[in-house]
């Protein structure tokens, strides 16, 4: 069984049996603005990995015999409880960086871009310190997964390049998470994105997806440098660059392809980080020690629970809890969609015990499906909350309607007290439409040289809308005298005649029964 699967399958009883109190917990994070540099930095959090958990196994003689001294406690790895841990084993006691260095197997590159990146990091020791301390929370799990798949450990350093090991990072291009998945690519690798969660930010799920993707790219290109270029630029673009070089009789290696500057700099940045990890003293840097055992446990969630309640029961500051569980979009964790949370060793033990002792509601929020298209004020009245609170918690912009079938987060009540179902937890969406004034249908006769474009300009509409209303193409022309239909904002009490222009006559307006259906506003799905 993989270690990832092992984490997911731990029961509450197993967690209790494996945990021993007294392990260190991380210090709270310190928010910091990113510097202008090849990689972006976000909030950092010094973290010290906990000591190896131990489980005592006392032995006793029969009642008639004299008691014997208890056996020495034996350490237990919760990821592999069947494997006896030998504390005298050099590998078990080694700094994780030693294990990472031992797994380096990609060919090195030595270019000016590598030296530029090395220089950038070497002149920012504080940045490197914060980035590596933040990454220490996640690095052991990533190294375990990389080694289990037989992949080079350079890949475990890729989040340094992608996100500075910030699992909540969001790029200007909407790539999200520690591994920076775009929305469509995330969906291709089963990373759910909906109202309640974005699995691109899930530490375990995104790591699984990223390594799946990199393995597929390596199988396609047969070269890790090309696979990394495709991870950054897209496999189609890399394949076209290779084909272009092949047609010109040129080499097709990473350094020979014509690529955007960001992609040209991508592998050199990873090479620079690899060089620093291999010999930090060469660059005047010191890496913080990272223990060669797990930092967190996966603890089952069986009931919906508020995020702040979960953090309190675990004895963690809210920011520390979110650093390990950044995938939640809302202040509630739905057991049907997020069946586990990640917690440091001693906090996992405390959480399991506290959940068992907890009396009262675990969640103060639930899901509500809008029965029809509503204004936010009307929806708020139906669920018993203020319009301002409904807008804030559901991120509804001004002048927007909530379309029927949308899922809203609302307070629990006596008649809304059950946990959210699997279907809603996995498929919740919020669809919005512009809250426009009542529209009126305007019928007019085309004048000479009237086109879709000219009508659109005259009434300040889009050519696409005019074309759609009249069942023609956006580039079409109208015949003189042909009837043209447009929908205009503004109230109309009935048929209405507009003063004809030189090219337009007989303009009559009527109120459609369903003007919004005619306008066909685009559906807006919000996942963040």
Coordinates of C-alpha atoms in Angstrom, one line a residue:
X1 CA 0.0 0.0 0.0
X2 CA 1.3 3.5 -0.8
X3 CA 2.0 5.9 2.0
X4 CA -0.7 8.2 0.6
X5 CA -3.2 5.4 0.8
X6 CA -2.0 4.6 4.3
X7 CA -2.6 8.2 5.4
X8 CA -6.1 8.2 4.0
X9 CA -7.1 4.9 5.5
X10 CA -6.1 5.6 9.2
X11 CA -9.2 5.3 11.4
X12 CA -9.7 7.4 14.5
X13 CA -8.9 4.4 16.7
X14 CA -5.6 3.8 14.8
X15 CA -4.6 7.4 15.2
X16 CA -5.2 7.3 18.9
X17 CA -3.2 4.1 19.2
X18 CA -0.3 5.5 17.2
X19 CA 0.0 8.9 18.8
X20 CA 2.1 9.8 21.9
X21 CA 1.8 13.3 23.3
X22 CA 4.8 15.6 23.7
X23 CA 5.7 16.2 20.0
X24 CA 6.6 19.7 18.9
X25 CA 4.1 21.8 17.0
X26 CA 5.0 24.5 14.5
X27 CA 5.3 28.2 15.2
X28 CA 2.6 30.4 13.6
X29 CA 3.2 31.8 10.1
X30 CA 4.5 35.2 9.4
X31 CA 2.9 36.9 6.4
X32 CA 5.3 38.5 3.9
X33 CA 4.9 40.2 0.6
X34 CA 6.6 38.5 -2.4
X35 CA 9.8 40.1 -3.7
X36 CA 10.2 40.9 -7.4
X37 CA 12.0 37.8 -8.5
X38 CA 11.9 34.7 -10.6
X39 CA 9.8 32.9 -8.0
X40 CA 7.0 34.3 -5.9
X41 CA 7.0 34.1 -2.1
X42 CA 4.0 34.1 0.2
X43 CA 3.3 33.7 3.9
X44 CA 5.9 31.6 5.6
X45 CA 5.7 29.4 8.7
X46 CA 8.7 28.1 10.6
X47 CA 8.0 24.5 11.3
X48 CA 9.9 21.8 13.2
X49 CA 9.0 18.2 12.5
X50 CA 7.8 16.2 15.5
X51 CA 9.9 13.6 17.1
X52 CA 9.3 10.0 16.1
X53 CA 6.1 8.7 17.8
X54 CA 6.7 5.9 20.3
X55 CA 4.4 3.2 21.6
X56 CA 5.2 1.3 24.8
X57 CA 4.6 -2.4 24.9
X58 CA 4.9 -3.4 28.6
X59 CA 5.3 -7.1 29.4
X60 CA 4.2 -8.8 32.6
X61 CA 4.7 -12.1 34.3
X62 CA 1.8 -14.1 35.7
X63 CA 0.2 -12.9 38.9
X64 CA 2.1 -15.5 41.0
X65 CA 5.5 -14.4 39.6
X66 CA 7.4 -11.2 40.5
X67 CA 6.8 -8.3 38.0
X68 CA 9.5 -7.6 35.5
X69 CA 10.7 -4.3 34.3
X70 CA 8.7 -2.9 31.3
X71 CA 10.3 -3.2 27.9
X72 CA 11.8 -0.1 26.3
X73 CA 9.3 1.9 24.2
X74 CA 9.4 1.1 20.5
X75 CA 9.0 3.8 17.9
X76 CA 6.1 3.5 15.4
X77 CA 5.9 5.1 11.9
X78 CA 2.1 5.8 11.5
X79 CA 2.5 5.6 7.7
X80 CA 4.1 2.1 8.0
X81 CA 3.1 0.7 11.4
X82 CA 4.1 -2.8 10.3
X83 CA 7.8 -1.7 9.9
X84 CA 9.9 -1.5 13.1
X85 CA 11.9 1.7 13.2
X86 CA 15.5 1.4 14.3
X87 CA 16.6 4.7 15.9
X88 CA 20.2 3.6 15.5
X89 CA 19.7 3.4 11.7
X90 CA 21.7 6.2 10.1
X91 CA 19.0 6.7 7.4
X92 CA 16.2 7.0 10.0
X93 CA 18.2 9.7 12.0
X94 CA 19.4 11.6 8.9
X95 CA 18.3 15.0 7.9
X96 CA 15.8 14.7 5.0
X97 CA 18.1 16.7 2.8
X98 CA 20.6 13.8 2.8
X99 CA 17.8 11.6 1.5
X100 CA 16.9 14.1 -1.2
X101 CA 20.5 14.5 -2.3
X102 CA 20.9 10.7 -2.6
X103 CA 17.9 10.5 -5.0
X104 CA 19.2 13.2 -7.5
X105 CA 19.4 11.5 -10.9
X106 CA 18.5 14.1 -13.5
X107 CA 21.3 15.2 -15.9
X108 CA 22.8 18.6 -14.8
X109 CA 22.7 21.6 -17.0
X110 CA 25.3 24.5 -16.7
X111 CA 24.2 27.7 -18.3
X112 CA 24.2 31.4 -17.6
X113 CA 20.5 31.2 -16.6
X114 CA 21.5 28.6 -13.9
X115 CA 24.1 31.0 -12.6
X116 CA 21.6 33.9 -12.6
X117 CA 19.2 31.9 -10.5
X118 CA 21.9 30.7 -8.1
X119 CA 23.0 34.4 -7.7
X120 CA 19.4 35.5 -7.0
X121 CA 19.0 32.9 -4.3
X122 CA 22.4 33.4 -2.8
X123 CA 21.8 37.1 -2.3
X124 CA 18.5 36.4 -0.5
X125 CA 19.4 34.0 2.4
X126 CA 16.3 35.1 4.4
X127 CA 14.0 34.2 1.6
X128 CA 15.6 30.8 1.2
X129 CA 15.4 30.2 4.9
X130 CA 11.7 31.0 5.0
X131 CA 10.8 29.1 1.9
X132 CA 12.6 25.9 3.1
X133 CA 11.1 26.2 6.6
X134 CA 7.6 26.5 5.0
X135 CA 8.4 23.5 2.7
X136 CA 9.5 21.4 5.7
X137 CA 5.8 20.7 6.5
X138 CA 5.2 19.0 3.1
X139 CA 8.6 17.8 1.9
X140 CA 8.7 14.4 3.7
X141 CA 5.4 13.3 2.1
X142 CA 6.5 14.5 -1.3
X143 CA 9.8 12.7 -1.1
X144 CA 8.0 9.5 0.0
X145 CA 5.7 9.7 -3.0
X146 CA 8.5 10.5 -5.4
X147 CA 10.6 7.6 -4.2
X148 CA 7.7 5.2 -4.2
X149 CA 7.2 5.9 -7.9
X150 CA 10.9 5.6 -8.7
X151 CA 11.1 9.2 -9.8
X152 CA 14.1 11.5 -9.4
X153 CA 14.0 13.5 -6.1
X154 CA 14.7 16.7 -8.0
X155 CA 10.9 16.7 -8.6
X156 CA 10.3 17.1 -4.9
X157 CA 12.0 20.5 -5.2
X158 CA 9.6 21.7 -7.9
X159 CA 7.2 23.4 -5.5
X160 CA 10.1 25.8 -4.6
X161 CA 9.9 27.0 -8.2
X162 CA 6.1 26.8 -8.7
X163 CA 4.8 28.4 -5.5
X164 CA 7.6 28.8 -2.9
X165 CA 5.9 25.9 -1.2
X166 CA 2.7 27.9 -0.6
X167 CA -0.3 25.6 -1.1
X168 CA -2.7 28.6 -1.2
X169 CA -0.8 30.4 -4.0
X170 CA -2.8 31.8 -6.9
X171 CA -1.1 33.1 -10.0
X172 CA -2.4 35.9 -12.3
X173 CA -3.3 33.2 -14.8
X174 CA -5.5 31.4 -12.2
X175 CA -3.1 28.5 -11.6
X176 CA -3.5 27.5 -8.0
X177 CA -1.9 25.5 -5.2
X178 CA 1.6 24.3 -4.3
X179 CA 1.9 22.6 -7.8
X180 CA 0.2 25.5 -9.7
X181 CA -2.5 23.6 -11.6
X182 CA -4.6 25.5 -14.1
X183 CA -8.4 24.8 -13.6
X184 CA -8.8 22.6 -16.7
X185 CA -5.6 20.6 -16.1
X186 CA -6.7 20.1 -12.5
X187 CA -10.0 18.7 -13.6
X188 CA -8.2 16.4 -16.0
X189 CA -6.4 14.9 -13.0
X190 CA -9.5 14.6 -10.8
X191 CA -8.9 17.7 -8.7
X192 CA -12.4 18.8 -7.7
X193 CA -13.1 22.6 -7.9
X194 CA -16.5 23.7 -6.7
X195 CA -18.2 26.1 -4.2
X196 CA -16.9 24.3 -1.2
X197 CA -13.4 23.2 -2.1
X198 CA -10.6 23.4 -4.6
X199 CA -8.5 20.3 -4.5
X200 CA -5.7 22.0 -6.5
X201 CA -4.8 23.4 -3.0
X202 CA -5.2 20.0 -1.3
X203 CA -1.7 18.9 -0.1
X204 CA -2.2 15.2 -0.8
X205 CA -4.5 15.3 -3.8
X206 CA -2.4 18.0 -5.7
X207 CA 0.9 16.1 -5.0
X208 CA -0.7 12.9 -6.4
X209 CA -2.0 14.8 -9.4
X210 CA 1.3 16.6 -10.1
X211 CA 3.4 13.4 -10.0
X212 CA 0.8 11.6 -12.2
X213 CA 1.1 14.5 -14.7
X214 CA 4.9 14.5 -14.7
X215 CA 5.0 10.7 -15.1
X216 CA 2.7 11.0 -18.1
X217 CA 4.8 13.8 -19.6
X218 CA 8.0 11.8 -19.1
X219 CA 6.5 8.8 -20.8
X220 CA 5.5 11.1 -23.7
X221 CA 8.9 12.8 -24.2
X222 CA 11.3 10.3 -22.7
X223 CA 13.3 13.2 -21.0
X224 CA 12.8 14.8 -17.7
X225 CA 13.9 18.3 -18.9
X226 CA 11.3 18.2 -21.7
X227 CA 8.7 16.8 -19.3
X228 CA 9.3 19.8 -17.0
X229 CA 9.1 22.2 -20.0
X230 CA 5.8 20.7 -20.9
X231 CA 4.6 21.0 -17.3
X232 CA 5.3 24.7 -17.5
X233 CA 4.4 25.4 -21.2
X234 CA 2.0 22.6 -22.2
X235 CA 2.8 19.4 -24.0
X236 CA 1.3 20.6 -27.3
X237 CA 3.7 23.6 -27.4
X238 CA 6.7 21.5 -26.6
X239 CA 5.8 18.9 -29.2
X240 CA 5.4 21.6 -31.8
X241 CA 8.8 23.1 -30.9
X242 CA 10.4 19.7 -31.2
X243 CA 8.7 19.1 -34.6
X244 CA 9.9 22.5 -35.8
X245 CA 13.5 21.6 -34.9
X246 CA 13.2 18.2 -36.5
X247 CA 12.1 19.8 -39.8
X248 CA 15.1 22.1 -39.7
X249 CA 17.5 19.3 -38.8
X250 CA 18.3 20.9 -35.4
X251 CA 18.7 19.1 -32.0
X252 CA 15.5 18.6 -30.0
X253 CA 16.8 18.7 -26.4
X254 CA 15.6 21.2 -23.9
X255 CA 18.4 23.7 -24.4
X256 CA 17.9 23.6 -28.2
X257 CA 14.2 24.4 -28.4
X258 CA 12.8 27.9 -29.0
X259 CA 10.5 28.5 -26.0
X260 CA 9.2 31.5 -24.1
X261 CA 11.6 33.0 -21.6
X262 CA 9.7 31.7 -18.6
X263 CA 10.0 28.1 -19.9
X264 CA 13.7 28.7 -20.8
X265 CA 14.3 29.8 -17.2
X266 CA 12.2 27.0 -15.7
X267 CA 14.6 24.1 -15.6
X268 CA 17.6 26.4 -14.8
X269 CA 15.8 27.6 -11.7
X270 CA 15.2 24.0 -10.6
X271 CA 18.9 23.2 -11.3
X272 CA 19.9 26.2 -9.2
X273 CA 17.7 25.0 -6.3
X274 CA 19.2 21.5 -6.7
X275 CA 22.8 22.9 -6.6
X276 CA 21.9 24.9 -3.4
X277 CA 20.4 21.8 -1.7
X278 CA 23.5 19.7 -2.8
X279 CA 26.1 22.1 -1.5
X280 CA 24.5 25.1 0.4
X281 CA 27.8 26.2 1.9
X282 CA 29.1 26.9 -1.6
X283 CA 26.5 29.7 -1.9
X284 CA 26.9 31.0 1.7
X285 CA 23.6 29.5 2.7
X286 CA 22.4 27.1 5.5
X287 CA 19.4 24.9 5.1
X288 CA 17.2 24.3 8.2
X289 CA 17.1 20.7 9.3
X290 CA 14.1 18.7 8.1
X291 CA 13.5 15.5 10.0
X292 CA 13.3 12.3 8.0
X293 CA 9.8 11.3 9.2
X294 CA 6.2 12.5 8.7
X295 CA 5.2 15.9 9.8
X296 CA 1.5 15.3 9.7
X297 CA -1.2 12.6 10.0
X298 CA -4.4 12.2 8.1
X299 CA -7.4 12.2 10.5
X300 CA -10.8 11.1 9.4
X301 CA -13.8 13.5 9.4
X302 CA -17.2 11.8 9.8
X303 CA -19.4 14.8 10.4
X304 CA -19.6 18.3 8.9
X305 CA -17.5 20.6 11.1
X306 CA -16.7 24.4 11.0
X307 CA -13.1 25.1 10.1
X308 CA -12.5 27.2 13.3
X309 CA -14.1 24.4 15.4
X310 CA -11.7 21.9 13.9
X311 CA -8.7 24.1 14.6
X312 CA -9.8 24.7 18.2
X313 CA -10.4 21.0 18.9
X314 CA -6.9 20.2 17.4
X315 CA -5.3 23.0 19.6
X316 CA -3.9 24.7 16.5
X317 CA -4.0 28.4 15.5
X318 CA -6.4 28.9 12.6
X319 CA -3.6 29.9 10.2
X320 CA -1.6 26.8 11.0
X321 CA -4.7 24.6 10.5
X322 CA -5.3 26.3 7.1
X323 CA -1.7 25.8 6.1
X324 CA -2.2 22.0 6.2
X325 CA -5.8 22.2 4.9
X326 CA -5.9 25.0 2.4
X327 CA -8.4 23.5 0.0
X328 CA -11.6 24.7 1.8
X329 CA -13.3 27.6 0.1
X330 CA -15.9 28.1 2.9
X331 CA -15.7 28.2 6.7
X332 CA -17.1 24.6 7.0
X333 CA -15.6 21.2 6.2
X334 CA -18.0 18.8 4.5
X335 CA -17.4 15.2 5.5
X336 CA -18.9 14.0 2.2
X337 CA -16.4 16.0 0.2
X338 CA -13.4 16.3 2.5
X339 CA -13.2 13.0 4.5
X340 CA -10.0 13.8 6.3
X341 CA -7.9 16.7 7.6
X342 CA -4.1 16.9 8.1
X343 CA -2.8 17.6 11.5
X344 CA 0.7 17.4 13.2
X345 CA 1.2 14.3 15.4
X346 CA 0.3 15.7 18.9
X347 CA -2.6 17.8 17.5
X348 CA -4.0 14.8 15.7
X349 CA -4.1 12.9 19.0
X350 CA -5.8 15.9 20.8
X351 CA -8.3 16.3 17.9
X352 CA -9.4 12.7 18.0
X353 CA -9.9 12.8 21.8
X354 CA -11.7 16.2 21.7
X355 CA -14.1 15.1 18.9
X356 CA -15.1 12.2 21.1
X357 CA -15.7 14.4 24.1
X358 CA -17.4 17.2 22.2
X359 CA -21.0 18.0 23.0
X360 CA -23.1 20.2 20.8
X361 CA -23.1 21.2 17.1
X362 CA -20.0 20.7 15.1
X363 CA -21.1 22.8 12.2
X364 CA -23.0 26.1 12.1
X365 CA -23.2 26.2 8.3
X366 CA -25.0 24.1 5.7
X367 CA -25.9 24.1 2.0
X368 CA -29.1 25.5 0.5
X369 CA -30.2 25.2 -3.1
X370 CA -31.9 28.3 -4.6
X371 CA -35.4 27.1 -5.9
X372 CA -35.5 29.7 -8.6
X373 CA -33.6 32.8 -9.7
X374 CA -33.6 35.3 -6.9
X375 CA -32.2 38.6 -5.8
X376 CA -29.7 38.1 -2.9
X377 CA -32.0 40.1 -0.6
X378 CA -34.9 37.7 -1.3
X379 CA -32.6 34.6 -0.9
X380 CA -31.3 36.0 2.4
X381 CA -34.9 36.6 3.7
X382 CA -35.8 32.9 2.9
X383 CA -32.8 31.5 4.8
X384 CA -33.0 33.9 7.8
X385 CA -29.8 36.0 7.4
X386 CA -28.9 39.5 6.3
X387 CA -28.2 40.3 2.7
X388 CA -24.8 41.6 3.5
X389 CA -23.8 38.3 5.3
X390 CA -25.2 36.2 2.4
X391 CA -23.2 38.2 -0.1
X392 CA -20.0 38.1 1.9
X393 CA -20.0 34.4 2.7
X394 CA -21.0 33.4 -0.8
X395 CA -18.9 36.1 -2.6
X396 CA -21.8 37.5 -4.6
X397 CA -20.9 40.8 -6.3
X398 CA -23.3 43.8 -6.5
X399 CA -26.0 43.9 -9.1
X400 CA -26.1 40.1 -9.6
X401 CA -28.9 37.6 -9.4
X402 CA -28.6 34.1 -7.9
X403 CA -29.8 31.7 -10.5
X404 CA -32.1 28.8 -9.7
X405 CA -30.2 25.6 -8.7
X406 CA -27.2 27.5 -7.2
X407 CA -25.8 26.3 -4.0
X408 CA -25.5 28.8 -1.2
X409 CA -23.8 28.5 2.2
X410 CA -26.4 29.4 4.9
X411 CA -26.7 29.1 8.7
X412 CA -28.0 25.8 10.0
X413 CA -31.4 25.9 11.6
X414 CA -33.9 23.5 13.2
X415 CA -35.2 22.4 9.7
X416 CA -31.7 22.5 8.1
X417 CA -29.6 20.4 10.5
X418 CA -28.4 17.4 8.5
X419 CA -25.0 17.1 7.0
X420 CA -24.6 18.0 3.3
X421 CA -25.0 15.1 0.9
X422 CA -22.4 13.6 -1.3
X423 CA -24.0 14.9 -4.5
X424 CA -24.1 18.5 -3.3
X425 CA -20.6 18.3 -1.7
X426 CA -19.1 17.2 -5.0
X427 CA -21.2 19.2 -7.5
X428 CA -22.1 22.4 -5.8
X429 CA -22.0 25.4 -8.1
X430 CA -23.0 29.1 -7.9
X431 CA -24.5 30.6 -11.1
X432 CA -25.0 34.3 -11.3
X433 CA -26.7 36.6 -13.8
X434 CA -26.7 40.4 -14.2
X435 CA -29.5 42.1 -12.4
X436 CA -30.6 44.1 -15.3
X437 CA -33.6 46.6 -15.6
X438 CA -36.6 45.1 -17.4
X439 CA -35.9 44.8 -21.1
X440 CA -38.2 45.6 -24.0
X441 CA -38.3 44.1 -27.4
X442 CA -37.8 46.6 -30.2
X443 CA -38.8 45.7 -33.8
X444 CA -37.6 47.9 -36.6
X445 CA -37.4 47.9 -40.4
X446 CA -33.9 47.9 -41.8
X447 CA -32.8 50.9 -43.8
X448 CA -30.3 51.0 -46.7
X449 CA -26.9 49.5 -45.8
X450 CA -28.0 48.4 -42.3
X451 CA -25.8 45.5 -41.0
X452 CA -25.5 43.6 -37.7
X453 CA -22.5 45.8 -36.8
X454 CA -24.2 49.1 -37.6
X455 CA -27.3 48.2 -35.5
X456 CA -25.1 47.0 -32.7
X457 CA -23.2 50.4 -32.7
X458 CA -26.4 52.4 -32.9
X459 CA -28.0 50.8 -29.8
X460 CA -24.7 50.2 -28.0
X461 CA -25.1 46.4 -28.1
X462 CA -22.7 43.6 -29.1
X463 CA -22.8 42.3 -32.6
X464 CA -23.0 38.8 -31.2
X465 CA -26.3 39.6 -29.4
X466 CA -27.9 41.3 -32.4
X467 CA -26.9 38.4 -34.6
X468 CA -28.3 35.9 -32.0
X469 CA -31.6 37.7 -31.7
X470 CA -32.0 37.8 -35.5
X471 CA -30.6 34.3 -36.3
X472 CA -27.9 35.6 -38.6
X473 CA -24.1 35.7 -38.4
X474 CA -22.3 38.7 -36.7
X475 CA -21.0 39.8 -40.1
X476 CA -24.4 39.7 -41.9
X477 CA -26.2 42.6 -43.7
X478 CA -29.9 43.3 -43.6
X479 CA -32.1 43.8 -46.7
X480 CA -33.9 47.2 -46.8
X481 CA -37.3 46.8 -45.1
X482 CA -36.3 43.6 -43.3
X483 CA -37.6 43.3 -39.7
X484 CA -34.8 43.6 -37.1
X485 CA -35.3 42.6 -33.5
X486 CA -33.3 44.0 -30.5
X487 CA -33.8 44.0 -26.8
X488 CA -33.1 47.2 -24.9
X489 CA -32.9 48.0 -21.3
X490 CA -35.6 50.3 -19.9
X491 CA -39.2 50.2 -19.0
X492 CA -41.9 50.2 -21.6
X493 CA -45.6 50.3 -20.8
X494 CA -46.6 48.7 -24.1
X495 CA -46.1 49.2 -27.8
X496 CA -43.9 52.2 -28.4
X497 CA -42.8 54.0 -31.5
X498 CA -39.3 55.4 -31.7
X499 CA -38.5 58.4 -34.0
X500 CA -37.1 56.8 -37.2
X501 CA -33.6 57.7 -38.4
X502 CA -32.4 58.2 -41.9
X503 CA -31.9 54.5 -42.3
X504 CA -34.5 53.1 -39.9
X505 CA -38.3 53.4 -39.8
X506 CA -41.3 51.9 -38.1
X507 CA -39.6 51.1 -34.8
X508 CA -42.1 49.5 -32.4
X509 CA -41.4 48.1 -28.9
X510 CA -43.2 45.4 -26.9
X511 CA -42.5 43.9 -23.5
X512 CA -41.4 40.2 -23.8
X513 CA -42.8 37.7 -21.4
X514 CA -39.3 36.6 -20.4
X515 CA -36.7 39.3 -21.3
X516 CA -33.9 37.6 -19.4
X517 CA -34.3 34.5 -21.4
X518 CA -33.9 36.5 -24.5
X519 CA -30.7 38.2 -23.2
X520 CA -29.3 34.8 -22.3
X521 CA -26.7 36.0 -19.7
X522 CA -23.7 33.9 -19.3
X523 CA -23.5 31.6 -16.3
X524 CA -20.7 32.5 -13.9
X525 CA -19.4 29.7 -11.7
X526 CA -17.3 30.7 -8.7
X527 CA -14.9 28.2 -7.2
X528 CA -12.9 30.5 -5.0

